[in-house]
Each structure stands twice: as structure tokens, then as C-alpha cells.
XYZ file of C-alpha atoms in Angstrom:
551
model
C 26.549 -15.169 28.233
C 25.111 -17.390 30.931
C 21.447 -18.646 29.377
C 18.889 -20.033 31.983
C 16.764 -23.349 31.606
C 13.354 -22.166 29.995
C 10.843 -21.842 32.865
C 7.305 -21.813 30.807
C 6.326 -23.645 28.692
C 3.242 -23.574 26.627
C 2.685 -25.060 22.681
C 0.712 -23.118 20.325
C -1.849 -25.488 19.747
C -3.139 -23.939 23.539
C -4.063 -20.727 24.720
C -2.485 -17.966 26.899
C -4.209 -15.677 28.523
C -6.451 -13.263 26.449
C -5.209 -15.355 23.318
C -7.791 -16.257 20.654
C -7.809 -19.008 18.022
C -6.047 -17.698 14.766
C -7.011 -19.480 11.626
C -4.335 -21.652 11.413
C -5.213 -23.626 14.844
C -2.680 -22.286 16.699
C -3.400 -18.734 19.277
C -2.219 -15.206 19.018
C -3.824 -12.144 20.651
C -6.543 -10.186 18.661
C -5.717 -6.304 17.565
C -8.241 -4.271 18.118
C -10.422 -2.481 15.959
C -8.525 0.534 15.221
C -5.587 -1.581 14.954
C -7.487 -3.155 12.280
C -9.217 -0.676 10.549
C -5.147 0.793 10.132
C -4.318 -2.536 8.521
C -7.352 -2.676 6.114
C -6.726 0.944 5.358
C -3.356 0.229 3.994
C -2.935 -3.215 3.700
C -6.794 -3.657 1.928
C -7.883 -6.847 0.925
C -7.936 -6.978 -2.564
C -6.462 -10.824 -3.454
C -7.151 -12.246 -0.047
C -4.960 -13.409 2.476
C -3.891 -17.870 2.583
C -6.521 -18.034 4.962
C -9.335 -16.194 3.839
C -10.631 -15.467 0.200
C -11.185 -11.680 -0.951
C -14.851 -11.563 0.125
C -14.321 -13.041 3.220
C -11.330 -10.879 4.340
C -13.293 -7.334 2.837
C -16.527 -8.814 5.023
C -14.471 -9.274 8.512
C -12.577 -5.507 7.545
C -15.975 -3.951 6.731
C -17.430 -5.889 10.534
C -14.159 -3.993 12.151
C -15.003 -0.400 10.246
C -18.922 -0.777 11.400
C -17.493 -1.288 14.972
C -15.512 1.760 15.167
C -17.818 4.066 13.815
C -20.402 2.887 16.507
C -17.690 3.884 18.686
C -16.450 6.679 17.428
C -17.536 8.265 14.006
C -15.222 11.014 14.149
C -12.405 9.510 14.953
C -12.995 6.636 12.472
C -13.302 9.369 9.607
C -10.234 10.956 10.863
C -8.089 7.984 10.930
C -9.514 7.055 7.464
C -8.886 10.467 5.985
C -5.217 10.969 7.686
C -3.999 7.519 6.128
C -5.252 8.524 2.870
C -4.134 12.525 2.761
C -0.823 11.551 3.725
C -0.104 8.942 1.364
C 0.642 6.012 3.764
C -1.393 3.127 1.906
C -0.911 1.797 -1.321
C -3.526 2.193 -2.367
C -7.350 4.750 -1.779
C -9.459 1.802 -2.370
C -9.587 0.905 0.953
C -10.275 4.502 2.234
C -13.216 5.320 -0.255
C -14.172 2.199 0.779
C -14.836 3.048 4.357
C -15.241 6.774 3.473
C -18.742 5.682 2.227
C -19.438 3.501 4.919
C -19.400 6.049 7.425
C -21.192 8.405 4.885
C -24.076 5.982 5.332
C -23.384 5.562 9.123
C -26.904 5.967 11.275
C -25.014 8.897 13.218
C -26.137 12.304 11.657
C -22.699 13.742 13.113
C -20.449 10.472 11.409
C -22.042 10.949 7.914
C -21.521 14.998 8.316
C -17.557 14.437 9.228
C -17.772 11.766 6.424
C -18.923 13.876 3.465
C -16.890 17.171 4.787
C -13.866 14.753 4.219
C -14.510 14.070 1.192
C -12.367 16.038 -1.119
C -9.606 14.801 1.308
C -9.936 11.765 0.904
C -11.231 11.633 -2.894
C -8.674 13.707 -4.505
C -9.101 12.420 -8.091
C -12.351 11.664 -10.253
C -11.017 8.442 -10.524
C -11.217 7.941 -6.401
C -15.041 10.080 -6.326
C -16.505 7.741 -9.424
C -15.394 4.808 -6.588
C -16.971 6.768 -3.672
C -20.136 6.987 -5.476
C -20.429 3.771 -6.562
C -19.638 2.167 -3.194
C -22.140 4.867 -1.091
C -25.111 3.354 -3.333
C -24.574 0.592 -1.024
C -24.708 2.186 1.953
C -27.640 5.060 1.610
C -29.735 6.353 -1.063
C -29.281 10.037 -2.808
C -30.124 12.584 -0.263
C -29.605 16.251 -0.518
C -26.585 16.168 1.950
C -25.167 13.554 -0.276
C -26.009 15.505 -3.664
C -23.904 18.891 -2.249
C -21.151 17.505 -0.965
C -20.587 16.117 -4.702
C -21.616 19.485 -5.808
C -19.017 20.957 -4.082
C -16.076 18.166 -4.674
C -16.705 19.702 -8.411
C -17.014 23.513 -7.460
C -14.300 23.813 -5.221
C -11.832 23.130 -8.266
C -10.380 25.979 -10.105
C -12.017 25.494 -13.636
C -8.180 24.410 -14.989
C -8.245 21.710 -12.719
C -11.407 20.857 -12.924
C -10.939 20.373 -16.419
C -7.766 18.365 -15.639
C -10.203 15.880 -14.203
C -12.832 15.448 -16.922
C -10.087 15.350 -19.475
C -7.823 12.499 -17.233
C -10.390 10.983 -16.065
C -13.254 10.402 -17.767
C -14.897 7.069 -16.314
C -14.683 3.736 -13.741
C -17.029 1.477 -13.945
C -19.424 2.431 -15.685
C -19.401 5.686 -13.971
C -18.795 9.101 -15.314
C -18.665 13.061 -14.653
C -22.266 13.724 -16.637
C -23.481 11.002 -14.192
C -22.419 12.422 -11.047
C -23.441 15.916 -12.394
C -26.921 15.010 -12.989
C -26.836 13.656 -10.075
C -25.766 16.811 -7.843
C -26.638 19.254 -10.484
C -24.499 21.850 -8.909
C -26.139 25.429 -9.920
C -25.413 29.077 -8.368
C -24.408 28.297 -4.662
C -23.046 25.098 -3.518
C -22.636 24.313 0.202
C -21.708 21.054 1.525
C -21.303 22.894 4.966
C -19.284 25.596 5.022
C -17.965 28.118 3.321
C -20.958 28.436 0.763
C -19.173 28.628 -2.856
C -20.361 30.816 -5.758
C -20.313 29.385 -8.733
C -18.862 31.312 -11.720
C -19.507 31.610 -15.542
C -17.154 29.399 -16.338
C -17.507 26.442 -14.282
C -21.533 26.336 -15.709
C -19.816 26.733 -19.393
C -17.738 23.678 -18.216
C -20.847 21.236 -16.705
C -22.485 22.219 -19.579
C -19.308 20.852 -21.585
C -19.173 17.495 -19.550
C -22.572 17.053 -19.794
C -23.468 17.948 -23.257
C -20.235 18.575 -25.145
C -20.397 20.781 -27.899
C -18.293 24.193 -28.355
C -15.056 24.871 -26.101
C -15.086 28.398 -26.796
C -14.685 30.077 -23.316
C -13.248 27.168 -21.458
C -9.714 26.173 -20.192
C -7.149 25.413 -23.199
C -7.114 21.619 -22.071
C -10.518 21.322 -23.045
C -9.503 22.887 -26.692
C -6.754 20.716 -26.762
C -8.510 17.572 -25.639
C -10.875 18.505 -28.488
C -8.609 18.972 -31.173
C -6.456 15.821 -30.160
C -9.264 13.529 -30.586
C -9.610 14.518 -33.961
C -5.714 14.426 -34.808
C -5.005 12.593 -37.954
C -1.569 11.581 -37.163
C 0.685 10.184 -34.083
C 3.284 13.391 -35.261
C -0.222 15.906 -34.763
C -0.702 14.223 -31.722
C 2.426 15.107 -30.004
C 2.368 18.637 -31.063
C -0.916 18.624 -29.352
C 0.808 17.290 -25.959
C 3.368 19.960 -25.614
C 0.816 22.623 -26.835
C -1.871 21.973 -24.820
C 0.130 19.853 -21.734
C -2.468 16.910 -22.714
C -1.750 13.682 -20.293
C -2.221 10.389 -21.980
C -5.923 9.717 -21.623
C -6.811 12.946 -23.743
C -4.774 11.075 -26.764
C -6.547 8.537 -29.215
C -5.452 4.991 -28.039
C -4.091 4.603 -32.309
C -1.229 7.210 -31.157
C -0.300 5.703 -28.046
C 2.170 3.503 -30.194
C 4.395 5.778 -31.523
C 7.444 6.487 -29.781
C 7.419 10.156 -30.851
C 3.880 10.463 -28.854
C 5.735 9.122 -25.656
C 8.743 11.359 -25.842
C 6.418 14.536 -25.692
C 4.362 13.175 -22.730
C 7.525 12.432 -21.346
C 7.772 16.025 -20.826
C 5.328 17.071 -19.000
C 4.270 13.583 -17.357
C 3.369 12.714 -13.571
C 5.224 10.702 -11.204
C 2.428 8.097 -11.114
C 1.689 8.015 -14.392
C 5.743 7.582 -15.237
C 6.085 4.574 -12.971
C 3.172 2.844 -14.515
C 3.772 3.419 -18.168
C 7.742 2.601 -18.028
C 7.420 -0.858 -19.650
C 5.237 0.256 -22.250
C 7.542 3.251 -23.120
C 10.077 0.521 -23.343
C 8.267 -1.718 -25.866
C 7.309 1.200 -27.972
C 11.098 2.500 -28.426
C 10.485 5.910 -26.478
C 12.684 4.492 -23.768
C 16.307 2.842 -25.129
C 20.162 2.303 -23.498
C 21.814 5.673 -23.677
C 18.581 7.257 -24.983
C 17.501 11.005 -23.755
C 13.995 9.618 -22.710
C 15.950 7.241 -20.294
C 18.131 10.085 -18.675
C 15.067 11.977 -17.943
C 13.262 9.084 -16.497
C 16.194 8.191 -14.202
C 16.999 12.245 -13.205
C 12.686 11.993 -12.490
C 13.277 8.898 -10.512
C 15.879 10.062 -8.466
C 14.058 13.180 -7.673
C 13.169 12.499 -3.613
C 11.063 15.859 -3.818
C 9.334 15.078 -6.706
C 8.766 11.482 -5.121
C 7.030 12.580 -1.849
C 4.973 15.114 -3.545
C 3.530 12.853 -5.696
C 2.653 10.682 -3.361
C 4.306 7.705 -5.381
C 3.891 4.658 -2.353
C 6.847 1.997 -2.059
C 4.690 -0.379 -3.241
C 3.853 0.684 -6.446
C 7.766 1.311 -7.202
C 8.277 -2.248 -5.919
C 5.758 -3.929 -8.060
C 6.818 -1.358 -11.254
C 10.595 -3.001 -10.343
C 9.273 -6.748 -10.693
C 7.286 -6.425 -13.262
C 9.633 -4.039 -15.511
C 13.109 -6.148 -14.604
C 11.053 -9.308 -15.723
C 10.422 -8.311 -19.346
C 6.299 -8.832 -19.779
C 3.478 -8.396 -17.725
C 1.642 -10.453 -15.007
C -1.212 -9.643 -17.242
C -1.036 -9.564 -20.588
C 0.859 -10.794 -23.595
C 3.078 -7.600 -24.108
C 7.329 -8.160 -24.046
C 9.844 -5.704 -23.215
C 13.656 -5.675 -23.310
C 14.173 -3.938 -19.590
C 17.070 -0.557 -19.747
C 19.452 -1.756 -16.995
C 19.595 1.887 -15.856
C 15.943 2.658 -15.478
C 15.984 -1.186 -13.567
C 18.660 0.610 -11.011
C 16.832 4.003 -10.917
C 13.595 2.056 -9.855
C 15.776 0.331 -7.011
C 16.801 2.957 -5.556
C 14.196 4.950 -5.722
C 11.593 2.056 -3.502
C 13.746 3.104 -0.619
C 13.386 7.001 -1.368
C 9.794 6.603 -1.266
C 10.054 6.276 2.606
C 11.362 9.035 4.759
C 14.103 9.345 5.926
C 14.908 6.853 8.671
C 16.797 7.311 11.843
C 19.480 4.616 12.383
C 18.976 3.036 15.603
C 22.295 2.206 16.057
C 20.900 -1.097 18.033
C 21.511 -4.598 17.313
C 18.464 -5.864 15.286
C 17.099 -9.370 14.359
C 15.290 -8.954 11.087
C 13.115 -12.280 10.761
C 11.074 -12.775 7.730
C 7.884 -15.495 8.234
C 8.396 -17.541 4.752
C 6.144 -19.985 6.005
C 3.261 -21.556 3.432
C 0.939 -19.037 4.766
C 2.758 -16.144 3.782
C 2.799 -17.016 0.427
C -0.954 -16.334 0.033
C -2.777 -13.938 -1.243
C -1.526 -10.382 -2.237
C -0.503 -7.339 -0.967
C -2.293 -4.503 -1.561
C -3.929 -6.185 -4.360
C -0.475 -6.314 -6.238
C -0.647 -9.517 -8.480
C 1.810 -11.971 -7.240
C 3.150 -9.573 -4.790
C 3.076 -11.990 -1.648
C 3.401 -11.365 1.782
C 6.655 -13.560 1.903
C 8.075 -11.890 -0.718
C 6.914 -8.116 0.521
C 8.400 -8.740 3.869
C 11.563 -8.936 2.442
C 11.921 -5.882 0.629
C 10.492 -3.938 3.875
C 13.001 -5.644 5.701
C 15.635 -4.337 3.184
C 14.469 -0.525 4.083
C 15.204 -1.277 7.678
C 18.775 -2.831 6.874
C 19.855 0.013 4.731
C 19.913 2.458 7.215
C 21.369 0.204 10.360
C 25.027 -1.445 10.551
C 24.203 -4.184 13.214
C 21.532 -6.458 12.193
C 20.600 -10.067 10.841
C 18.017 -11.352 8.245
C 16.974 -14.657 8.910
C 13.513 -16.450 7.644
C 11.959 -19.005 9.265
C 9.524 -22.112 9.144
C 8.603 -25.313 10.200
C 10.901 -27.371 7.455
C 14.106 -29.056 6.906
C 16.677 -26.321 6.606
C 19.248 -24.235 8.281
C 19.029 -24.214 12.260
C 17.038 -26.579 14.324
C 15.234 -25.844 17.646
C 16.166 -28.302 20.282
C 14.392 -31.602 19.316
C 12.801 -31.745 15.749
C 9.110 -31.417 16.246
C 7.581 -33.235 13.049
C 4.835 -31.927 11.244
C 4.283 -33.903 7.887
C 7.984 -35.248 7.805
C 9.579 -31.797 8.443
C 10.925 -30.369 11.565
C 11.457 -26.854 12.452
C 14.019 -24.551 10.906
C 15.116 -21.320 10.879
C 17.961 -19.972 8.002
C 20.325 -17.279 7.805
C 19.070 -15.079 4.662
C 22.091 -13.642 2.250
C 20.242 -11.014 0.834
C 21.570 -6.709 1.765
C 20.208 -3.330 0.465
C 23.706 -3.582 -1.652
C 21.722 -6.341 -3.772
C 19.296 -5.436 -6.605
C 15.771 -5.540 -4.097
C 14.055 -7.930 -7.203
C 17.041 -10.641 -6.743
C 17.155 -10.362 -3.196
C 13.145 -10.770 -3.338
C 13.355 -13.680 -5.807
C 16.037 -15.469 -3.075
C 13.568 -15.708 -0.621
C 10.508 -16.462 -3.090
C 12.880 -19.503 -3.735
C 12.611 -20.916 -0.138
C 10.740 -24.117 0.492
C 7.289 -23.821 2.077
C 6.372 -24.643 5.779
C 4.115 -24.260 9.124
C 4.553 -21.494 10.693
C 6.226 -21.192 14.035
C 6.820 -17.204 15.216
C 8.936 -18.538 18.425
C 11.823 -19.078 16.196
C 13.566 -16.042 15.776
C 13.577 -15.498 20.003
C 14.589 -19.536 20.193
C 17.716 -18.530 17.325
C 18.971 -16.252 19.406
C 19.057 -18.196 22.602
C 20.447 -21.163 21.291
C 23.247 -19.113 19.536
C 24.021 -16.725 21.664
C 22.930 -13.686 20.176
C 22.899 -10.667 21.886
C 20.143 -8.901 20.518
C 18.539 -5.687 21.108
C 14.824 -5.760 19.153
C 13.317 -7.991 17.233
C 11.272 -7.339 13.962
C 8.973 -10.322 12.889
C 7.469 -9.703 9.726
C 4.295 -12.275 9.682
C 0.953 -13.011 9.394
C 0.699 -14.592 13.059
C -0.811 -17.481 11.674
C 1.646 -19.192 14.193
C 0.811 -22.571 15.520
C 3.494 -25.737 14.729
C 5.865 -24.003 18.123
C 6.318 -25.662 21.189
C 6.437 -22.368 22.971
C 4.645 -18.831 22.267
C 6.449 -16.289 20.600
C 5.858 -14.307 23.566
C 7.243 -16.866 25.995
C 10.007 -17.324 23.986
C 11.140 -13.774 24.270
C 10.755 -13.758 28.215
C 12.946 -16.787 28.311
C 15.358 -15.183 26.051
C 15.511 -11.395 28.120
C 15.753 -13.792 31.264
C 18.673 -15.817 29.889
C 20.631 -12.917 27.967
C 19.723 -9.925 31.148
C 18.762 -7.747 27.664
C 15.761 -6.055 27.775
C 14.683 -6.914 24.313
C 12.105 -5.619 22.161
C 10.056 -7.229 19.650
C 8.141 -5.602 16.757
C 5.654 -7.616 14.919
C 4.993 -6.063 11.247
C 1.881 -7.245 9.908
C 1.965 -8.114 6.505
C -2.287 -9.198 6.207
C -4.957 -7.419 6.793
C -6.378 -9.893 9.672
C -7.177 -9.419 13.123
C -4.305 -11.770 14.623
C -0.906 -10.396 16.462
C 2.081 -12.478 17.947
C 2.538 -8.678 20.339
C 1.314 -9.600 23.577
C -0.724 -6.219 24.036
C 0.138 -6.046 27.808
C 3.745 -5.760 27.403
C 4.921 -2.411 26.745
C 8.051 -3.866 25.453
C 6.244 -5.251 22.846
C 4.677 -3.444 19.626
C 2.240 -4.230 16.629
C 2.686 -2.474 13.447
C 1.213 -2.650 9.591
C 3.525 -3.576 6.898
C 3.818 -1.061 4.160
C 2.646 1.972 6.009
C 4.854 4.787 4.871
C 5.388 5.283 8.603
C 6.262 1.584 9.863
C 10.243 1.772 8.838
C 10.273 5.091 11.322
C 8.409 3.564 13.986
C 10.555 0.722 14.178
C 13.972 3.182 15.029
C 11.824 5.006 17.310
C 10.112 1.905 19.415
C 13.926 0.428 19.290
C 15.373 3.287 20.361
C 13.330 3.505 23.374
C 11.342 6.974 21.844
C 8.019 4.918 22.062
């Protein structure tokens, strides 16, 4: 390969074109709006970002969500309610979140779309308790606000609507009798159209929530409910789960420590709620080697059908992995003795929880930013679940499905490979490192390797520079960053033009975004470049297509 001398030239510390000042005092290009409101809506904000504290970062992602619904109200609402229906964040928050912002927009039209979206978007009691908190803030009770609540309760089948005020009883503060006194939903209840008729039994079952009293006439959950909170022993208890197909919350908290209790919600238990009550099935004894509680957990785990349909995000199986595999909680004082083969079923099912990916059958650069920056703040609100250390498990989903690639990570620091002359920033000089870590690895130990690397600036050039210097002959890049980039001596963007002009490839670069800010190393004007949001369901399959030339 004959490489060319680099022709432009321009440090980070100044501005090209249409570049804006990031927070780290270097440039990068702004996303727009939508591409913003996309990151908040998965990414969120919850934990903050290195730069920017929670309240800051939910204040600049509220400024963005304002901006598109003054620009478009309906399309805002159907970008908010699309990320959420399909399951491509990790969590609603975000969504109810803007959900009731546009429910309180000035627009007539925006508020209508908002509130007809609404059982889309708020598909538990858990998610409308949130909506109805956070809409307090944004407009007062009106009757187009009071029907569309009526209506998220009538348009449930009285089973499941008595699913919900069993599961989930309150948030905050906040509870069904609340929001039912509230809407008082009587005879017909229209939040638009069609007009629903309400029925004996749903009345019987307000009445219920609201009052209590006799379950005579009402779904069997409610009897069940009933006679479980009266249950005088954890053995009563679980003949009351498999009876009545009681989830956990219906149980008295007393008989949540008997093993015997877990094995019969074991039977009938949800994805979600399986994931998140592992460890403490563990510490209990319901979950042992060898045990028959442990073979259904990992056949349930294994289960891709049962996976998607539950919605069950990457994320969540990622931070159930960490936390489970280390034996106690991030919170808490509780201890657990991890089952090796519930540890491997969790592995394998992180990369499940994506779709299948095409293989690009390209050659692929996989650079992870593990500079100081990305070790800030959390993703998705997952405690201690850092950018740096989510980019590499993303990265991992990408690797399992191609044959020709390279993980590297990359700072300004004193390791691995050195670009041209050291540049010094506080005794260190820029570096870029081969990572060891493969799908074939456990994805907590090849997580912990690069939550091991030492700390830097941040320089996004590096990856494009790598390749140059070494003679790579590389097909797409994926950066997976923050763009707080600033300690180069050349853009990122330059440093990709040099390296297509050097190498006569036409190489791509995809820029994941790993924080929900408004920066991007993607020049926006070059088609062969693309910005993307780390840990949407979607980003592993629009990385094949954009480096397969689909996009």
C-alpha cells in the first residue's frame, strides 16, 4: 500500500466548518434535534454524563424535545412512541418523560396525538403512575387529560386490568384509587375514538381499587391476591401462586424468603421479572448447581422467542450479568454465591436480545473511546454501568457475527501505539492499544479488561491515524464515543480523508454514541459517514447495513 503525506491539517482545539465547541474544549459537529431526542429516548439521562450532572443533561434533552415538538408535534410523538412500542431503549422513563411533555404542548393537535398514544407508550401502571406524575408539570387536569386515563383503564379486559392493580399497586406516592378519582371513568369512556362501554364488571373492579371490600364477582387474581395477603404461612403462600398465577407483588414481603415461595413463582414468572430477581432466588436457595429451578431458568433464558416478546433490552441482561457474576449488589448489603450455569445462560442470552445481525463480511475497525470521559456517568441509569465499559460489550455484538475485524481502545496516555510525535498533555502522549477481548470470552471479563485500562484525553483521530500508520486495510470504522474529542492534532474527520486518500479505500466510519449529548465526530455532510445511538436495539443492524453499502 502506497500512503500519501497528510495534506490538512487542523488540531482539535480549532474549528472546522459547521463545528461547534463540545464540552471538553475541543470541536465536533452538533446532531440535530431528532438525532437527539433518539439519544435521550434510549440513552436517557439518568446518572449524567462526565461532563454534565443529571439535571443538567435532562434540562438540555428536555430544550431538544421542546424544539421538535414546535416543529413537528406529530412526528415528535411518533418517534417517541415507536422507540418505546418496539422495545429499543432501556428503559420508558425517557419516553413518559417526553410523552407528557408533548401532552402539555401549546398545539391542540400535539397534545391530541400525545394522549391517543398513550396506552402505547404506557403499557404498565407502573409507566402511567410516571406519566401522571410528570404531566402535573406540564398542564393542569383537563377533561381531555381525565379520558384519556379513563380509557388507559377501560380498554383492559377486566383480567388484565386486574393484573395491573394486583402487580402494580404504586410509584411514588402514586396509586390506581388516585388516578381513578382522578378520571372517574363511568358508563362511556372516549379519549377519541372508538367510544368504549363500560361493563358490570370493570365498575365492580374501580369500586374494588378504590374502596376494597368483597371480591365476589371479580377476576380470580383479585380472590387470590386477597386470600394471599392473609396467608399464614410461606407453604400457603405458594399454593396460592400456582392456584391463582399470583406474581410476586401480590405475596406478603415475610414469604418472599422461602425458597419454596420462589420455586412456584418460578413457574409461571415473566421474563423481566426473572432477570431481575435471579440473585435473590440465588441467596434464598430456590436457585442451586444442578438444581431444577436452575434448568428452567437457563431453558427460559435461552428462549430467543420468549426474549423478544418480552421485550427484555440488552441492557438489562448486561447489568443482571455484572451484578449476578459479582456475588452482591451495587446497592445493598445482600451476598450471593453466583450458579456458573445461570452466569453462562445470562451471556449468551445479552447477544440474543438483539436481532439477528447480518454479517457484513467487510473488514471492520472496532475502536472503543476509554478515554477519562467515558468513564462518567451511567448508561441508561445502570449504576456503574459506564460508557467505557458499555461500549465494549456493544462492540462484542458486532464481533460475534463478523470474521474480519479489530478491537482496539484508545486515548491520550502512555500505552500501546503512538501517533507520529508524542503530543503531551499532563506527561502523557497519545496511544492507541490493541484490545484482547472476543465474543468467545465471558462479556463480564472481557468488560472488566477494558474497565482496567488507564484513564486519558480523548483523541477520536486515532483509530483512522492506527490504520494509516500500520497499514491497515480497512473497510468501516465503528467509534464508540462520547465525541468529547479534543487532545488530536487532526479531526477525526480529516483523519479519515487522509486515510481513504492514502489506502484508495473508500472507507466508512460509524460513530456510536454512547451519551445522551448533542456532540458527533460524523461530519453530517459526508454521506460516507453515519451517527448512531449506542444501545438501540437497532444500532448492531444498522451498522451491517451502512457497511454494506444498504444505507
Amino acid at each position: 500500500m502506497s500512503y500519501l503525506t497528510r495534506q490538512t491539517k487542523t488540531p482539535q482545539s480549532a474549528p472546522l466548518p459547521d463545528q461547534t465547541a463540545n464540552s471538553a474544549g475541543g470541536y465536533s459537529w452538533a446532531v440535530d434535534d431528532w438525532a437527539r431526542l433518539r439519544r435521550f429516548l434510549i440513552l436517557g439521562s439518568e446518572g449524567g454524563s462526565y461532563y454534565a450532572g443529571e439535571w443538567k443533561l435532562t434540562r438540555e434533552n428536555a430544550q431538544a424535545v421542546e424544539r421538535c415538538l414546535a416543529e413537528d408535534g406529530a412526528r415528535t410523538v411518533g418517534e417517541i412512541a415507536a422507540v418505546s412500542d418496539s422495545g429499543r431503549a432501556p428503559k420508558n422513563d425517557p419516553a413518559v418523560f417526553a410523552l407528557a411533555m408533548a401532552a402539555g404542548a401549546g398545539d391542540e393537535a400535539t397534545r391530541k396525538a400525545a394522549l391517543d398514544a398513550l396506552p402505547r407508550v404506557c403499557r404498565t401502571a407502573t409507566h402511567l403512575f410516571q406519566f401522571a406524575t410528570f404531566v402535573e408539570g406540564f398542564r393542569g387536569w383537563g377533561r381531555s387529560l381525565r379520558r384519556a386515563i379513563g380509557a388507559w383503564y377501560a380498554g383492559r379486559s377486566p383480567e388484565s386490568l386486574a393484573y395491573q392493580a394486583v402487580k402494580y399497586r404504586q410509584r411514588d406516592g402514586m396509586t390506581h384509587r388516585d388516578l381513578l378519582r382522578l378520571a372517574h371513568p363511568a358508563g362511556r369512556v372516549s379519549a377519541g375514538n372508538p367510544t368504549l362501554e363500560l361493563g358490570d364488571e370493570h365498575r365492580r373492579l374501580f369500586e374494588w381499587i378504590a374502596r376494597g371490600g368483597s371480591t365476589d364477582g371479580l377476576p380470580r387474581l383479585v380472590e387470590g391476591f386477597a386470600l394471599a395477603q392473609t396467608a399464614t404461612s410461606p407453604g400457603r403462600a405458594a399454593e396460592l401462586v400456582r392456584e391463582y398465577r399470583l406474581p410476586r407483588e401480590a405475596l406478603q414481603s415475610e414469604h418472599l424468603t422461602s425458597p419454596i415461595v420462589w420455586e412456584a413463582l418460578l413457574d409461571d414468572m415473566p421474563m423481566t421479572a426473572l432477570v431481575r430477581n435471579l440473585a435473590t432466588m440465588t441467596r434464598v436457595g430456590a436457585l442451586a448447581p444442578g438444581s431444577a429451578g436452575t434448568a428452567k431458568v437457563v431453558t427460559q433464558l435461552g428462549d430467543r422467542k420468549r426474549i423478544h416478546k418480552a421485550r427484555v433490552h440488552p441492557i438489562a441482561l448486561l447489568a443482571a450479568l455484572r451484578t449476578y457474576a459479582a456475588g452482591r449488589g451495587v446497592r445493598g448489603r445482600h451476598s450471593w454465591t453466583p450458579v456458573t450455569a445461570i452466569v453462562d445462560a445470562l451471556d449468551a442470552a445479552f447477544y440474543t436480545a438483539f436481532e439477528n445481525v447480518e454479517p457484513t463480511g467487510k473488514r471492520l475497525l472496532l475502536a472503543l473511546d476509554v478515554s477519562g470521559s467515558m468513564t462518567g456517568g451511567w448508561v441508561a441509569g445502570v449504576p456503574g454501568l459506564t460508557p467505557r465499559d458499555a461500549s465494549a460489550a456493544l462492540a462484542l455484538v458486532t464481533a460475534a457475527t463478523e470474521t474480519r475485524y479489530e478491537v482496539v481502545g484508545f486515548f491520550a496516555g502512555r500505552h500501546g501505539w503512538k501517533s507520529g510525535r508524542p503530543s503531551h498533555w499532563r506527561g502523557l502522549v497519545d496511544g492507541l492499544t490493541p484490545l484482547a477481548i472476543s465474543p468467545r470470552q465471558r462479556l463480564d471479563d472481557a468488560v472488566r479488561k477494558v474497565s482496567d485500562l488507564p484513564f486519558g484525553g480523548t483523541n477520536c483521530a486515532l483509530p483512522m491515524l492506527y490504520a494509516l500508520d500500520k497499514e491497515r486495510e480497512i473497510d468501516t470504522f465503528v467509534i464508540y464515543t462520547d465525541s468529547e474529542t479534543w487532545a488530536g492534532d487532526v479531526h477525526p474527520a480529516q483523519a479519515l480523508a487522509d486515510y481513504r486518500r492514502a489506502s484508495g479505500i473508500d472507507a466508512r466510519l460509524v460513530v456510536i454514541g454512547m451519551v445522551s449529548n448533542a456532540f458527533s465526530i460524523a461530519d453530517p455532510n459526508d454521506p460516507g459517514m453515519l451517527d448512531v445511538v449506542g444501545f438501540d436495539t437497532a444500532t448492531p443492524q444498522l451498522v451491517s447495513d451502512f457497511a454494506r453499502g444498504v444505507l
